[in-house]
C-alpha positions as YAML, in Angstrom:
chain: A
units: angstrom
residues:
- id: 1
  name: MET
  ca: [115.01, 220.61, 331.30]
- id: 2
  name: GLY
  ca: [118.14, 220.03, 330.05]
- id: 3
  name: TYR
  ca: [118.14, 217.26, 328.47]
- id: 4
  name: LEU
  ca: [114.40, 217.76, 326.82]
- id: 5
  name: GLU
  ca: [116.16, 221.32, 325.18]
- id: 6
  name: SER
  ca: [119.15, 218.64, 323.40]
- id: 7
  name: ALA
  ca: [119.99, 217.93, 320.07]
- id: 8
  name: ARG
  ca: [119.21, 213.93, 320.77]
- id: 9
  name: ASN
  ca: [115.51, 214.82, 322.55]
- id: 10
  name: LEU
  ca: [114.49, 217.23, 319.66]
- id: 11
  name: THR
  ca: [115.39, 214.93, 316.88]
- id: 12
  name: GLY
  ca: [114.40, 211.47, 318.04]
- id: 13
  name: SER
  ca: [111.48, 213.84, 318.65]
- id: 14
  name: ALA
  ca: [111.04, 214.99, 315.01]
- id: 15
  name: ALA
  ca: [111.35, 210.34, 313.95]
- id: 16
  name: ALA
  ca: [109.01, 210.08, 316.95]
- id: 17
  name: LEU
  ca: [106.18, 212.21, 314.48]
- id: 18
  name: GLY
  ca: [107.07, 210.69, 311.73]
- id: 19
  name: GLY
  ca: [106.65, 208.05, 313.34]
- id: 20
  name: LEU
  ca: [102.76, 209.21, 314.35]
- id: 21
  name: ALA
  ca: [102.12, 209.43, 310.58]
- id: 22
  name: LEU
  ca: [103.33, 206.81, 308.79]
- id: 23
  name: THR
  ca: [101.12, 205.65, 312.03]
- id: 24
  name: PHE
  ca: [98.31, 207.12, 311.16]
- id: 25
  name: ALA
  ca: [98.87, 206.66, 307.01]
- id: 26
  name: GLY
  ca: [98.16, 202.79, 308.01]
- id: 27
  name: PHE
  ca: [100.94, 201.54, 307.42]
- id: 28
  name: ALA
  ca: [102.60, 200.94, 311.27]
- id: 29
  name: GLY
  ca: [99.52, 198.84, 312.43]
- id: 30
  name: ALA
  ca: [98.80, 197.29, 315.77]
- id: 31
  name: TYR
  ca: [101.86, 197.96, 316.31]
- id: 32
  name: TRP
  ca: [102.38, 201.50, 315.92]
- id: 33
  name: PRO
  ca: [104.14, 201.93, 319.91]
- id: 34
  name: VAL
  ca: [106.71, 199.79, 319.42]
- id: 35
  name: VAL
  ca: [107.95, 201.92, 314.84]
- id: 36
  name: VAL
  ca: [107.70, 205.37, 317.53]
- id: 37
  name: GLY
  ca: [109.69, 204.65, 320.23]
- id: 38
  name: GLY
  ca: [111.77, 203.15, 317.45]
- id: 39
  name: LEU
  ca: [112.51, 205.45, 315.48]
- id: 40
  name: TYR
  ca: [112.38, 208.38, 318.62]
- id: 41
  name: GLY
  ca: [115.81, 205.57, 319.22]
- id: 42
  name: ALA
  ca: [117.43, 205.34, 316.20]
- id: 43
  name: GLY
  ca: [117.09, 209.50, 315.82]
- id: 44
  name: ALA
  ca: [117.75, 210.18, 319.65]
- id: 45
  name: LEU
  ca: [120.70, 207.83, 318.36]
- id: 46
  name: LEU
  ca: [122.10, 209.54, 315.82]
- id: 47
  name: ALA
  ca: [122.01, 213.13, 316.39]
- id: 48
  name: PRO
  ca: [125.34, 214.77, 316.74]
- id: 49
  name: PRO
  ca: [126.23, 214.22, 320.69]
- id: 50
  name: ARG
  ca: [126.15, 216.91, 322.60]
- id: 51
  name: ARG
  ca: [129.49, 219.16, 323.60]
- id: 52
  name: PRO
  ca: [131.19, 221.65, 325.88]
- id: 53
  name: PRO
  ca: [131.81, 224.65, 324.03]
- id: 54
  name: ALA
  ca: [135.95, 225.40, 323.67]
- id: 55
  name: PRO
  ca: [137.55, 227.81, 325.87]
- id: 56
  name: ALA
  ca: [137.97, 231.75, 323.89]
- id: 57
  name: PHE
  ca: [140.90, 232.13, 325.03]
- id: 58
  name: GLU
  ca: [142.78, 235.70, 325.34]
- id: 59
  name: GLU
  ca: [144.33, 236.59, 321.52]
- id: 60
  name: PRO
  ca: [148.22, 236.52, 321.19]
- id: 61
  name: SER
  ca: [147.89, 240.13, 320.34]
- id: 62
  name: SER
  ca: [146.73, 240.60, 324.33]
- id: 63
  name: ARG
  ca: [149.39, 239.20, 326.39]
- id: 64
  name: LEU
  ca: [151.86, 242.17, 325.15]
- id: 65
  name: ASP
  ca: [149.10, 244.81, 326.86]
- id: 66
  name: GLU
  ca: [150.82, 244.13, 330.22]
- id: 67
  name: VAL
  ca: [154.59, 244.58, 327.94]
- id: 68
  name: ARG
  ca: [153.24, 248.39, 327.08]
- id: 69
  name: ALA
  ca: [152.02, 248.89, 330.61]
- id: 70
  name: ASP
  ca: [155.80, 248.03, 331.76]
- id: 71
  name: LEU
  ca: [157.83, 249.60, 329.35]
- id: 72
  name: VAL
  ca: [156.16, 253.28, 330.29]
- id: 73
  name: THR
  ca: [157.51, 252.28, 333.68]
- id: 74
  name: LEU
  ca: [160.67, 251.59, 332.67]
- id: 75
  name: ARG
  ca: [160.97, 254.68, 330.64]
- id: 76
  name: ALA
  ca: [159.60, 256.56, 333.74]
- id: 77
  name: TYR
  ca: [162.02, 255.23, 336.05]
- id: 78
  name: LEU
  ca: [164.72, 256.23, 333.75]
- id: 79
  name: ASP
  ca: [164.17, 259.58, 333.19]
- id: 80
  name: ARG
  ca: [164.07, 260.34, 337.27]
- id: 81
  name: VAL
  ca: [167.45, 257.83, 337.81]
- id: 82
  name: ASP
  ca: [171.49, 259.88, 336.45]
- id: 83
  name: LEU
  ca: [172.99, 257.90, 334.40]
- id: 84
  name: PRO
  ca: [176.32, 258.97, 331.37]
- id: 85
  name: PRO
  ca: [175.18, 260.67, 328.93]
- id: 86
  name: GLY
  ca: [176.41, 257.30, 326.28]
- id: 87
  name: ALA
  ca: [174.58, 255.35, 328.11]
- id: 88
  name: THR
  ca: [171.94, 257.78, 328.07]
- id: 89
  name: GLU
  ca: [171.81, 257.54, 324.10]
- id: 90
  name: ARG
  ca: [171.54, 253.95, 324.25]
- id: 91
  name: LEU
  ca: [169.97, 253.50, 326.27]
- id: 92
  name: ALA
  ca: [166.46, 255.54, 324.31]
- id: 93
  name: ALA
  ca: [167.91, 254.26, 321.19]
- id: 94
  name: LEU
  ca: [167.04, 250.33, 323.26]
- id: 95
  name: THR
  ca: [163.14, 251.70, 324.56]
- id: 96
  name: GLY
  ca: [162.52, 253.09, 321.01]
- id: 97
  name: LEU
  ca: [162.38, 250.18, 318.81]
- id: 98
  name: LEU
  ca: [161.41, 248.59, 321.47]
- id: 99
  name: GLU
  ca: [158.36, 251.04, 321.97]
- id: 100
  name: GLY
  ca: [157.84, 249.79, 318.28]
- id: 101
  name: LEU
  ca: [157.69, 246.43, 318.16]
- id: 102
  name: LEU
  ca: [154.90, 247.18, 321.21]
- id: 103
  name: ALA
  ca: [153.15, 249.70, 319.21]
- id: 104
  name: PRO
  ca: [149.14, 248.48, 318.53]
- id: 105
  name: GLY
  ca: [149.01, 247.26, 315.51]
- id: 106
  name: TRP
  ca: [149.90, 244.99, 312.98]
- id: 107
  name: VAL
  ca: [153.89, 245.55, 314.35]
- id: 108
  name: SER
  ca: [153.20, 244.06, 317.54]
- id: 109
  name: GLU
  ca: [150.99, 241.75, 316.05]
- id: 110
  name: ALA
  ca: [153.46, 239.99, 314.04]
- id: 111
  name: LEU
  ca: [155.48, 239.88, 317.63]
- id: 112
  name: ALA
  ca: [152.90, 238.09, 318.96]
- id: 113
  name: ASP
  ca: [153.09, 234.74, 316.86]
- id: 114
  name: ASP
  ca: [156.40, 234.37, 318.05]
- id: 115
  name: PRO
  ca: [156.79, 233.10, 321.23]
- id: 116
  name: GLU
  ca: [160.36, 233.26, 321.82]
- id: 117
  name: GLY
  ca: [160.25, 237.61, 320.34]
- id: 118
  name: VAL
  ca: [157.96, 238.17, 323.40]
- id: 119
  name: HIS
  ca: [160.05, 236.45, 325.41]
- id: 120
  name: VAL
  ca: [162.82, 238.72, 324.64]
- id: 121
  name: VAL
  ca: [160.81, 241.81, 324.16]
- id: 122
  name: ALA
  ca: [159.51, 240.95, 327.84]
- id: 123
  name: ARG
  ca: [162.45, 239.92, 329.38]
- id: 124
  name: ALA
  ca: [164.39, 243.73, 328.03]
- id: 125
  name: VAL
  ca: [161.78, 244.92, 329.23]
- id: 126
  name: ARG
  ca: [160.96, 243.73, 333.42]
- id: 127
  name: ARG
  ca: [165.03, 242.70, 333.93]
- id: 128
  name: ASP
  ca: [167.61, 243.82, 331.51]
- id: 129
  name: VAL
  ca: [167.57, 246.75, 331.32]
- id: 130
  name: PRO
  ca: [165.55, 247.65, 334.61]
- id: 131
  name: GLU
  ca: [169.13, 245.35, 336.54]
- id: 132
  name: SER
  ca: [171.70, 246.75, 333.50]
- id: 133
  name: VAL
  ca: [170.81, 250.32, 334.69]
- id: 134
  name: ASP
  ca: [170.18, 249.33, 338.69]
- id: 135
  name: THR
  ca: [173.39, 247.92, 339.31]
- id: 136
  name: TYR
  ca: [175.91, 250.53, 337.65]
- id: 137
  name: LEU
  ca: [174.31, 252.77, 340.31]
- id: 138
  name: ARG
  ca: [175.26, 250.45, 343.14]
- id: 139
  name: THR
  ca: [178.90, 250.20, 341.65]
- id: 140
  name: ARG
  ca: [179.70, 254.17, 340.99]
- id: 141
  name: TRP
  ca: [179.07, 254.17, 345.21]
- id: 142
  name: TRP
  ca: [180.97, 251.48, 345.34]
- id: 143
  name: THR
  ca: [183.50, 252.82, 343.16]
- id: 144
  name: ARG
  ca: [182.90, 256.08, 344.49]
- id: 145
  name: LEU
  ca: [185.04, 254.84, 348.08]
- id: 146
  name: ALA
  ca: [187.34, 253.36, 346.12]
- id: 147
  name: PRO
  ca: [188.56, 254.31, 342.75]
- id: 148
  name: GLY
  ca: [189.62, 250.78, 340.38]
- id: 149
  name: GLY
  ca: [189.32, 248.35, 338.30]
- id: 150
  name: ARG
  ca: [186.64, 249.27, 335.10]
- id: 151
  name: ALA
  ca: [184.51, 252.04, 334.96]
- id: 152
  name: PRO
  ca: [180.84, 251.16, 335.37]
- id: 153
  name: GLU
  ca: [179.63, 253.57, 332.28]
- id: 154
  name: GLU
  ca: [181.15, 251.60, 330.22]
- id: 155
  name: GLU
  ca: [180.63, 248.69, 331.33]
- id: 156
  name: LEU
  ca: [176.11, 250.08, 331.19]
- id: 157
  name: GLU
  ca: [177.09, 251.11, 327.70]
- id: 158
  name: ARG
  ca: [178.67, 247.49, 326.15]
- id: 159
  name: GLN
  ca: [175.25, 246.06, 328.73]
- id: 160
  name: VAL
  ca: [173.43, 248.77, 326.87]
- id: 161
  name: VAL
  ca: [174.54, 247.61, 323.50]
- id: 162
  name: LEU
  ca: [174.50, 243.57, 323.73]
- id: 163
  name: LEU
  ca: [170.20, 244.54, 324.58]
- id: 164
  name: HIS
  ca: [170.21, 246.69, 321.41]
- id: 165
  name: GLY
  ca: [171.86, 244.23, 318.94]
- id: 166
  name: GLU
  ca: [169.92, 241.45, 320.85]
- id: 167
  name: THR
  ca: [166.78, 243.50, 319.75]
- id: 168
  name: GLN
  ca: [167.80, 244.47, 316.68]
- id: 169
  name: GLN
  ca: [168.32, 241.39, 315.83]
- id: 170
  name: LEU
  ca: [164.27, 240.31, 316.65]
- id: 171
  name: VAL
  ca: [163.46, 242.84, 314.97]
- id: 172
  name: ASP
  ca: [165.66, 241.53, 311.15]
- id: 173
  name: ALA
  ca: [163.68, 238.11, 312.08]
- id: 174
  name: LEU
  ca: [160.73, 239.34, 312.13]
- id: 175
  name: ARG
  ca: [161.02, 242.04, 308.39]
- id: 176
  name: GLU
  ca: [162.77, 238.95, 307.43]
- id: 177
  name: ALA
  ca: [159.48, 237.13, 308.17]
- id: 178
  name: GLU
  ca: [157.26, 239.73, 305.58]
- id: 179
  name: GLU
  ca: [159.55, 239.85, 302.73]
- id: 180
  name: LEU
  ca: [159.62, 236.32, 302.43]
- id: 181
  name: ARG
  ca: [155.89, 235.83, 303.04]
- id: 182
  name: GLN
  ca: [156.20, 238.62, 300.05]
- id: 183
  name: ARG
  ca: [158.02, 236.24, 297.85]
- id: 184
  name: SER
  ca: [155.59, 233.14, 298.60]
- id: 185
  name: HIS
  ca: [152.86, 235.60, 297.21]
- id: 186
  name: THR
  ca: [154.76, 236.39, 294.21]
- id: 187
  name: LYS
  ca: [155.71, 233.67, 293.78]
- id: 188
  name: TYR
  ca: [151.92, 231.67, 293.78]
- id: 189
  name: LEU
  ca: [150.87, 234.74, 291.55]
- id: 190
  name: GLU
  ca: [153.37, 233.53, 289.51]
- id: 191
  name: ASP
  ca: [153.11, 229.88, 289.60]
- id: 192
  name: ARG
  ca: [148.60, 230.67, 288.77]
- id: 193
  name: GLY
  ca: [148.90, 232.65, 285.80]
- id: 194
  name: GLY
  ca: [152.67, 232.82, 284.95]
- id: 195
  name: SER
  ca: [154.81, 236.27, 284.52]
- id: 196
  name: PRO
  ca: [154.15, 238.32, 282.49]
- id: 197
  name: TRP
  ca: [157.38, 239.83, 283.89]
- id: 198
  name: ALA
  ca: [158.63, 237.76, 282.29]
- id: 199
  name: GLU
  ca: [157.45, 237.68, 278.93]
- id: 200
  name: LYS
  ca: [158.52, 241.47, 279.31]
- id: 201
  name: GLU
  ca: [162.71, 241.50, 280.50]
- id: 202
  name: ARG
  ca: [162.57, 238.87, 277.31]
- id: 203
  name: PRO
  ca: [164.35, 239.86, 274.12]
- id: 204
  name: PRO
  ca: [163.00, 240.02, 271.15]
- id: 205
  name: GLU
  ca: [163.31, 237.32, 268.65]
- id: 206
  name: PRO
  ca: [165.39, 238.14, 265.63]
...
């Protein structure tokens, strides 16, 4: 049944019908079966081969849906833990930056086209921030039993500053890519039709 509906059979059948038309017109003579069969075979061979459908993968931006959900979970976790004010403010700035990158729309679409950027964001949400906070909470408990050494609050704030700087670098890179795209389009328009701005800026001839 699959072959009957295939392009090869349909093309061959159309060619065979053309052979029958030639037979009825008197061109094939006694060899009409050979002509019809030959035209069918030629049509079947010339027909495009059957190809399997290409796999339909998800859109790149849809890969960020799970990271968005994980960010919501992370923010709920941060709201429950007891953190120093300085670290709380820095974490709020960091999570706000991550939320802006992951917000549905053209920003997250630009992020989705950058696999390394997606990795940076997912790593910050799923591993770096939770590990920094959890390590701080455990270290603070030990520090209460045995005071001394570097304050865990300072270590936590330093980690969050580093993570914020890494995320800010990603934001800057995405912005620079958009600026480059804009300048490239300007250059394309100038090359295509000249630059009216250059004409306006040209000093008048004496």
